[in-house]
Coordinates of C-alpha atoms in Angstrom, one line a residue:
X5 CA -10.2 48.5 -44.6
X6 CA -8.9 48.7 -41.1
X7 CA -12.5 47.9 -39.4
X8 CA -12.1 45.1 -41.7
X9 CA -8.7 43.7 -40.6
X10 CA -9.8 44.5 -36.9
X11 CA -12.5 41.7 -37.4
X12 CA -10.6 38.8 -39.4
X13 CA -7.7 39.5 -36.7
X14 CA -10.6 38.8 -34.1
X15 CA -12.5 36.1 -35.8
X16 CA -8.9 34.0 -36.4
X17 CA -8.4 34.7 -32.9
X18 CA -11.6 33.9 -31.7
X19 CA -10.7 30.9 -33.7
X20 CA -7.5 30.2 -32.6
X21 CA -8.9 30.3 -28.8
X22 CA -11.4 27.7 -29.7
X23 CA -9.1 25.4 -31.7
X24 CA -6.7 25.5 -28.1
X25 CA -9.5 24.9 -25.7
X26 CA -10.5 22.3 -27.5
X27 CA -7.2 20.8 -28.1
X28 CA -6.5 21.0 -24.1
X29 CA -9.8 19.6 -23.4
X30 CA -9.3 16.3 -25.9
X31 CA -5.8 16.1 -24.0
X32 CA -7.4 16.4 -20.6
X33 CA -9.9 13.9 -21.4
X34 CA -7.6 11.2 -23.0
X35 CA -5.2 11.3 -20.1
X36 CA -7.8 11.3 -17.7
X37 CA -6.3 8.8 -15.0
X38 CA -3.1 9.7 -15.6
X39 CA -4.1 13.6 -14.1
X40 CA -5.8 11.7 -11.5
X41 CA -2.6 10.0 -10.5
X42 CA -0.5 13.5 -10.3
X43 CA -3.6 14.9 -8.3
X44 CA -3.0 11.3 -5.9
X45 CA 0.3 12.0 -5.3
X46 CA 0.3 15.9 -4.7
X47 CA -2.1 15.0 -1.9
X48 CA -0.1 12.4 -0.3
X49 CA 2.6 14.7 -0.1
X50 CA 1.1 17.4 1.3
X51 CA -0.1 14.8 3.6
X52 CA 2.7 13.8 4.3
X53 CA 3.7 17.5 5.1
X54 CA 0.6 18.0 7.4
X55 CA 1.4 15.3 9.8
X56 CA 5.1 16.3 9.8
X57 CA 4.1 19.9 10.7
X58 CA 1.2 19.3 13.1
X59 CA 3.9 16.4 14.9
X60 CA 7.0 18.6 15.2
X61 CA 4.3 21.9 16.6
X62 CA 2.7 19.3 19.0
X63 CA 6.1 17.1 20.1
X64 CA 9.1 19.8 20.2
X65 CA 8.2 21.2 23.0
X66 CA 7.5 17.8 25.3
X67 CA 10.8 17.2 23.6
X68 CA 12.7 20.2 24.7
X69 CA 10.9 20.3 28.4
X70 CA 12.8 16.9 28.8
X71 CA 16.2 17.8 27.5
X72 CA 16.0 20.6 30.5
X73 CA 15.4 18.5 32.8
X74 CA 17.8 15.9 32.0
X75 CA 19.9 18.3 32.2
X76 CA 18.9 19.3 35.5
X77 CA 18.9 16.0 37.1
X78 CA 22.2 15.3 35.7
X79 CA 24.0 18.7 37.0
X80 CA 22.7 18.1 40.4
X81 CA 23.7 14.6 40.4
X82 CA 27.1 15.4 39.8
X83 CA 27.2 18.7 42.3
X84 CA 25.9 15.8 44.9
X85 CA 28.7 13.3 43.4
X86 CA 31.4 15.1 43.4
X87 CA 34.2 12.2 43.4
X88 CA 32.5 11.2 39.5
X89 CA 33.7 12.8 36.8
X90 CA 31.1 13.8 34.1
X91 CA 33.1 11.7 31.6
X92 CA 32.9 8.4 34.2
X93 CA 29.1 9.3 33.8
X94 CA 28.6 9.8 30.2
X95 CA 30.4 6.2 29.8
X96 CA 28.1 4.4 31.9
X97 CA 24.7 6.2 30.6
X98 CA 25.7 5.0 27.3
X99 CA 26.5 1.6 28.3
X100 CA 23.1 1.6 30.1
X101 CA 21.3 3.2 27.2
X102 CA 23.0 0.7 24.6
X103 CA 21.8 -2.0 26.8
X104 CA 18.2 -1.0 27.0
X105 CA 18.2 -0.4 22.9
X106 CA 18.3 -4.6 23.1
X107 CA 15.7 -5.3 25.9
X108 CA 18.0 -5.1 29.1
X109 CA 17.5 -3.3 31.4
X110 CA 19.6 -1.8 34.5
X111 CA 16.9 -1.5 36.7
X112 CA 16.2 -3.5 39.6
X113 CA 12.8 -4.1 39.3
X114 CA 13.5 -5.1 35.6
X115 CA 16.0 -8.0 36.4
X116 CA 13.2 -10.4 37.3
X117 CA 11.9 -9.9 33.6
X118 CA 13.8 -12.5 30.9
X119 CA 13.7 -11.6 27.0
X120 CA 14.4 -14.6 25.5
X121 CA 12.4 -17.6 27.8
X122 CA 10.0 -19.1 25.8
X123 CA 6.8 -17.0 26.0
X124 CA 9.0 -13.8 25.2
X125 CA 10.4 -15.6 21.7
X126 CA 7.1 -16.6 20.6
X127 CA 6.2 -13.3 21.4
X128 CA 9.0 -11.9 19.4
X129 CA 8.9 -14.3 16.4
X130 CA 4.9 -13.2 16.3
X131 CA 6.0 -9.4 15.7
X132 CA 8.6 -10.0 13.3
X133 CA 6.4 -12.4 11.2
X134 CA 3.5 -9.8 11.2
X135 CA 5.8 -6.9 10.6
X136 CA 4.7 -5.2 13.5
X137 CA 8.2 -5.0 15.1
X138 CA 8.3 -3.2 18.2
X139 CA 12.1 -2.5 18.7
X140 CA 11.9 -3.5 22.4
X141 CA 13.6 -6.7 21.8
X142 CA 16.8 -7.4 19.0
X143 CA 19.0 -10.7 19.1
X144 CA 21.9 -9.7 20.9
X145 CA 24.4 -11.8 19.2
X146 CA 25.8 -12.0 15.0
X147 CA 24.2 -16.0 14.9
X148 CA 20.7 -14.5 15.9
X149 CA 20.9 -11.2 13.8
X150 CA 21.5 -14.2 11.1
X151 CA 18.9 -16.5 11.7
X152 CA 16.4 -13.7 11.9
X153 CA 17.3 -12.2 8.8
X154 CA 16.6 -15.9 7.5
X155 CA 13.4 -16.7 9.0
X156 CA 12.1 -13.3 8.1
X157 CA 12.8 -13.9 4.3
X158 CA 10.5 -17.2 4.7
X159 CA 8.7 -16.7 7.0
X160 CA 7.0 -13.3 6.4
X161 CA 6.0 -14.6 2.6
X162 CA 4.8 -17.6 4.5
X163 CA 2.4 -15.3 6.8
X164 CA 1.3 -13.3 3.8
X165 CA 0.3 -16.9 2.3
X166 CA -1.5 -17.9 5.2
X167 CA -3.0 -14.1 6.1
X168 CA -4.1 -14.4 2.2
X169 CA -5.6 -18.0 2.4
X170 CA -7.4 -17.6 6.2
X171 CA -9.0 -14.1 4.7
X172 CA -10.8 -15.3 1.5
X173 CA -12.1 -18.8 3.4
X174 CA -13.7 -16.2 6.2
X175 CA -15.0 -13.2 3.4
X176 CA -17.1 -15.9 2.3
X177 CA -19.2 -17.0 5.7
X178 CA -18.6 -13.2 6.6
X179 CA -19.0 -11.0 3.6
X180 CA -20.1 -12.5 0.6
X181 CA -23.1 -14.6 1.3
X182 CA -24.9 -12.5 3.8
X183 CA -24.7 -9.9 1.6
X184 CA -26.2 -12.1 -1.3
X185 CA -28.5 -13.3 1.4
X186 CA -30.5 -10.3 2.2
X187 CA -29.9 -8.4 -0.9
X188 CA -32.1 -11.7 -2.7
X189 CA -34.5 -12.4 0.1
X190 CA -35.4 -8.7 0.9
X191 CA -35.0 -7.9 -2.3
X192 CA -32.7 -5.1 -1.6
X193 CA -29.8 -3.0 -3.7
X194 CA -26.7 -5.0 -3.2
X195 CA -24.5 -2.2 -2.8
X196 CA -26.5 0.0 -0.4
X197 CA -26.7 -3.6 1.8
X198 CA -22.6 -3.6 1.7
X199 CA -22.5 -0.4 2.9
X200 CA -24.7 -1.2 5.9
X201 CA -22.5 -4.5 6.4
X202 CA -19.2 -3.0 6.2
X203 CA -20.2 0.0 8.6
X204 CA -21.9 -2.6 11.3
X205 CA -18.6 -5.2 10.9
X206 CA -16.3 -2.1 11.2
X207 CA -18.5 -1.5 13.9
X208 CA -18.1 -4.6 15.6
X209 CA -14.1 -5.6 14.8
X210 CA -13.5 -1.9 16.9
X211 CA -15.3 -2.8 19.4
X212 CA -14.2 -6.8 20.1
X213 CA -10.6 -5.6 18.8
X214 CA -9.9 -2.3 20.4
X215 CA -12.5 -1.1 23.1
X216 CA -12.8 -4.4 25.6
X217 CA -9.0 -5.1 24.8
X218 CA -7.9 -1.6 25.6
X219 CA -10.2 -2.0 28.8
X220 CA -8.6 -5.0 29.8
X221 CA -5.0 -3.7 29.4
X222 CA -6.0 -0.7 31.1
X223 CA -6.6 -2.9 34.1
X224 CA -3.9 -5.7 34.1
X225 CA -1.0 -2.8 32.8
X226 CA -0.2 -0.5 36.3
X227 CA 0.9 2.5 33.7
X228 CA -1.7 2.9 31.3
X229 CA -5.1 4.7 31.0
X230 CA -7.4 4.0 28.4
X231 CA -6.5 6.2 26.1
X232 CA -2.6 4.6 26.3
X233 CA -4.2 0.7 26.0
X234 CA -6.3 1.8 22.8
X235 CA -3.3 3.5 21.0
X236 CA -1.3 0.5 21.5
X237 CA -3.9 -1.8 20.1
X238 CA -3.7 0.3 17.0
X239 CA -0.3 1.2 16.4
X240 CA -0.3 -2.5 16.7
X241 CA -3.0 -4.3 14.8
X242 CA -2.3 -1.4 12.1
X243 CA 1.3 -2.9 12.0
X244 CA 3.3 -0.1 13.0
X245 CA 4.6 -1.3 16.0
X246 CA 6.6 1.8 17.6
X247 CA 7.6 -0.2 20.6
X248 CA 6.4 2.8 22.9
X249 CA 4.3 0.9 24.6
X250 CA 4.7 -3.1 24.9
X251 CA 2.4 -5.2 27.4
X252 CA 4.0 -7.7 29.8
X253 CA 7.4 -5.7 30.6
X254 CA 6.3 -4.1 34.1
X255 CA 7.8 -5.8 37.3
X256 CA 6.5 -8.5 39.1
X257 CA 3.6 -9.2 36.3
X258 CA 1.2 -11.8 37.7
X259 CA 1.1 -14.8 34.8
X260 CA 3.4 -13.0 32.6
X261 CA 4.3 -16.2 30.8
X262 CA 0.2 -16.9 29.9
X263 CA 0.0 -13.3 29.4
X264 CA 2.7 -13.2 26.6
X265 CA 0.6 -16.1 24.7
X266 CA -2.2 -14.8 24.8
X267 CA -1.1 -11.6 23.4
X268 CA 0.4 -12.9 20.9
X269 CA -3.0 -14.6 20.0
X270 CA -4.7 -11.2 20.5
X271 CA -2.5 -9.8 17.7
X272 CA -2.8 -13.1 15.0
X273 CA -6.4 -12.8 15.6
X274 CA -6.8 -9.0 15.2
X275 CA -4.6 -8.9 12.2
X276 CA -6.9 -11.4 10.5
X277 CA -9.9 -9.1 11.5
X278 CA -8.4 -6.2 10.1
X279 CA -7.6 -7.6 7.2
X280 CA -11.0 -8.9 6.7
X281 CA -12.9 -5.5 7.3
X282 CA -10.4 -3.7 4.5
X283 CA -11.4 -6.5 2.2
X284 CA -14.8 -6.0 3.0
X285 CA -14.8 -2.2 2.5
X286 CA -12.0 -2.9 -0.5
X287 CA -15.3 -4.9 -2.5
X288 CA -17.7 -1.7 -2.1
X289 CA -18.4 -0.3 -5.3
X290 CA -18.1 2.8 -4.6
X291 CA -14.7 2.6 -3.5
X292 CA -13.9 0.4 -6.6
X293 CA -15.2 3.1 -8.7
X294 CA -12.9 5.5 -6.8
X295 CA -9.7 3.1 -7.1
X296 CA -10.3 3.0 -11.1
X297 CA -10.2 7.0 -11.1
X298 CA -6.1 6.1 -10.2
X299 CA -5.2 3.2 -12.4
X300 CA -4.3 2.8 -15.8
X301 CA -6.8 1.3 -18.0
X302 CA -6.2 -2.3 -19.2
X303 CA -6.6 -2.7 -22.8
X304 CA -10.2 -4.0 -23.7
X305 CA -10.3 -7.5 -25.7
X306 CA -12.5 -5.5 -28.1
X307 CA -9.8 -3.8 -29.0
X308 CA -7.1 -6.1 -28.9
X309 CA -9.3 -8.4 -31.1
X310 CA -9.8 -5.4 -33.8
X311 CA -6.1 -4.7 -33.9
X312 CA -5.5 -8.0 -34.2
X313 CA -8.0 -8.1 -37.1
X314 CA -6.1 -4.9 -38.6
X315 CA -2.5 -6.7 -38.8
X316 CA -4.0 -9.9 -40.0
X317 CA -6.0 -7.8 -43.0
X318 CA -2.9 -5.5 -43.8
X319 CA -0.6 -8.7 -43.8
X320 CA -2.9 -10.7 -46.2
X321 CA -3.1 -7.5 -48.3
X322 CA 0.6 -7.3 -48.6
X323 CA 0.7 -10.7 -49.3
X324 CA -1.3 -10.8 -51.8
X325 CA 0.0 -8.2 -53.3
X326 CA 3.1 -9.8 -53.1
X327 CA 1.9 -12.7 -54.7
X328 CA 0.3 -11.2 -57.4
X329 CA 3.2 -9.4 -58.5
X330 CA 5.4 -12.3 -58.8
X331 CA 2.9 -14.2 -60.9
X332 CA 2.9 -11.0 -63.1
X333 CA 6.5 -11.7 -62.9
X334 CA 6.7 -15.7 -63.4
X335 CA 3.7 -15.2 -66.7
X336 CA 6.4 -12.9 -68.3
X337 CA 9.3 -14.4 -67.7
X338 CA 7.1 -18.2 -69.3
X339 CA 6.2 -16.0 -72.4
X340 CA 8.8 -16.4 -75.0
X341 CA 9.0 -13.0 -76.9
X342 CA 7.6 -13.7 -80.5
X343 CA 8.1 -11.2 -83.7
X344 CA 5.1 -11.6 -85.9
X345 CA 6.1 -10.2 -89.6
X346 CA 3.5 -7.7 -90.8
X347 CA 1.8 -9.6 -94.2
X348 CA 0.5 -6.8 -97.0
X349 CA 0.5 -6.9 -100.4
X350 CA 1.7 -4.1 -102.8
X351 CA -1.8 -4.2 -104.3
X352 CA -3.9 -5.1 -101.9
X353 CA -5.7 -8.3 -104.1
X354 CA -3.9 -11.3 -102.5
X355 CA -6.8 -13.4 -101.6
X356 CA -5.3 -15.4 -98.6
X357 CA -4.7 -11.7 -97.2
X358 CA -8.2 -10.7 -97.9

């Protein structure tokens, strides 16, 4: 009896085990995107983490090296200046520091150098319309913290409707019909021919957007190597805009005012470009396969149609149960309620009965 028991325990476990398994693989399976999405967001917070961590090992100590010798500097200037206090100092610093948060500069060789002439607006109105926003330049009074607030409500809307407009009119002469092109006349797999076009236009946009620009400002900027010039082409064609780095702002720049322009050309054009090889990689199928892995799936019309089909059947069912019943209803209520006298005969001979 008890090798018995030992086996029906094991069997319903056994059973059990399978009935679970199976239960967590159905739930798996039917919420397939939606584990997808948890899995997408894990990532981009440990991502987020990683650059955090690899930033604050690789900064700090740059950071701490120049708080020493700030330090320094400032100790021996006042041992040299003894008539200052440190509190005279502190005052003016911040002045000077407050002043250079807005563009202006203390400097001598910076007082040549103008922030709001013409070329330096237009250059300005180009970052805040593309989001790029360095920071080097803000409106110094409340009327032009105003306006820009303003013309950045329309105007950025506006750029993303004429980014939006320019993009799709060039995917077509870029993208979409040489692709259709060679994949018909060389009778080639569409997809594996946008691969090869998206890799030799991503190829291209670095090289006309980032390599002979950075070149060029390595040359025309005093302060920057190559390296410098091609991490502020990024950080600003990729919209970040830290203001690190801003081109035109060193003293005694030869054609600063044409330079400014053409600048902010530089970054209208580039942003288009960009935009145009993400579209361009965005319409690979492979990466469309990999975005649907994230999204929520849209309801087919299959399916709509066949629930659809379901409430229109149940409703006419009802119905017509409904109706039936109240003619049930309506044919007994019409029927007058008759008592019909039982005819016999005591003997059974009447002939009208027979």
């Amino acid at each position: 009896m008890t090798s018995i028991s030992t086996c029906r325990f094991k069997n319903s476990w056994k059973m059990l085990q399978s009935l679970t398994s199976n239960s967590c693989v159905r739930l798996i399976e039917s919420h397939k995107s939606t584990w997808y999405f948890l899995f997408l967001v894990l990532g981009y917070i440990l991502y987020l983490i990683f650059g955090a961590v690899v930033f604050s090992s690789v900064e700090l100590p740059y950071e701490d090296l120049l708080r020493q010798e700030l330090r320094t500097i400032k100790k021996q200037f006042l041992q040299e200046n003894e008539c200052l206090s440190e509190e005279r100092l502190e005052e003016f610093l911040e002045k000077a520091l407050e002043a250079s948060n807005y563009g202006v500069s203390i400097l001598n060789n910076a007082s040549a150098n103008w922030n709001w002439d013409f070329t330096s607006s237009l250059f300005f109105a180009s970052t805040v319309l593309s989001t790029t926003g360095y920071g080097h330049t803000a409106p110094l009074s409340d009327g032009g913290k105003a306006f820009c607030i303003v013309y950045s409500v329309i105007g950025i809307p506006f750029t993303l409707l004429f980014l939006t407009a320019v993009v799709q009119r060039i995917m077509v002469f870029s993208t979409r019909r040489p692709v259709m092109y060679v994949s018909t006349r060389w009778g080639l797999s569409k997809p594996l021919v946008a691969v090869v076009h998206a890799t030799l236009l991503a190829i291209l946009a670095a090289s006309c957007f980032f390599l002979i620009p950075a070149a060029i400002f390595s040359s025309l900027e005093e302060n920057w190597n190559f390296l410098e010039s091609i991490y502020f082409c990024f950080i600003s064609l990729s919209t970040i805009g830290l203001g690190d780095y801003v081109p035109g702002e060193s003293f005694n720049q030869r054609f600063r005012q044409l330079y400014k322009v053409g600048i902010t050309v530089y970054l209208l054009l580039g942003l288009v470009v960009m935009l145009v090889v993400l579209e361009t990689f965005c319409e690979l199928q492979q990466l469309k396969t990999l975005r649907k892995m994230f999204y929520l799936k849209k309801e087919k019309p299959q399916d709509r149609l066949a629930i659809m089909e379901h409430d229109h059947l149940s409703f006419t069912s009802v119905s017509h149960q409904t109706n039936s019943t109240s003619l049930k209803e309506d044919k007994t209520k019409d029927v007058p309620f008759v008592s019909v006298p039982v005819l016999a005969s005591p003997g059974g001979d009447d002939p009208m009965i027979n």
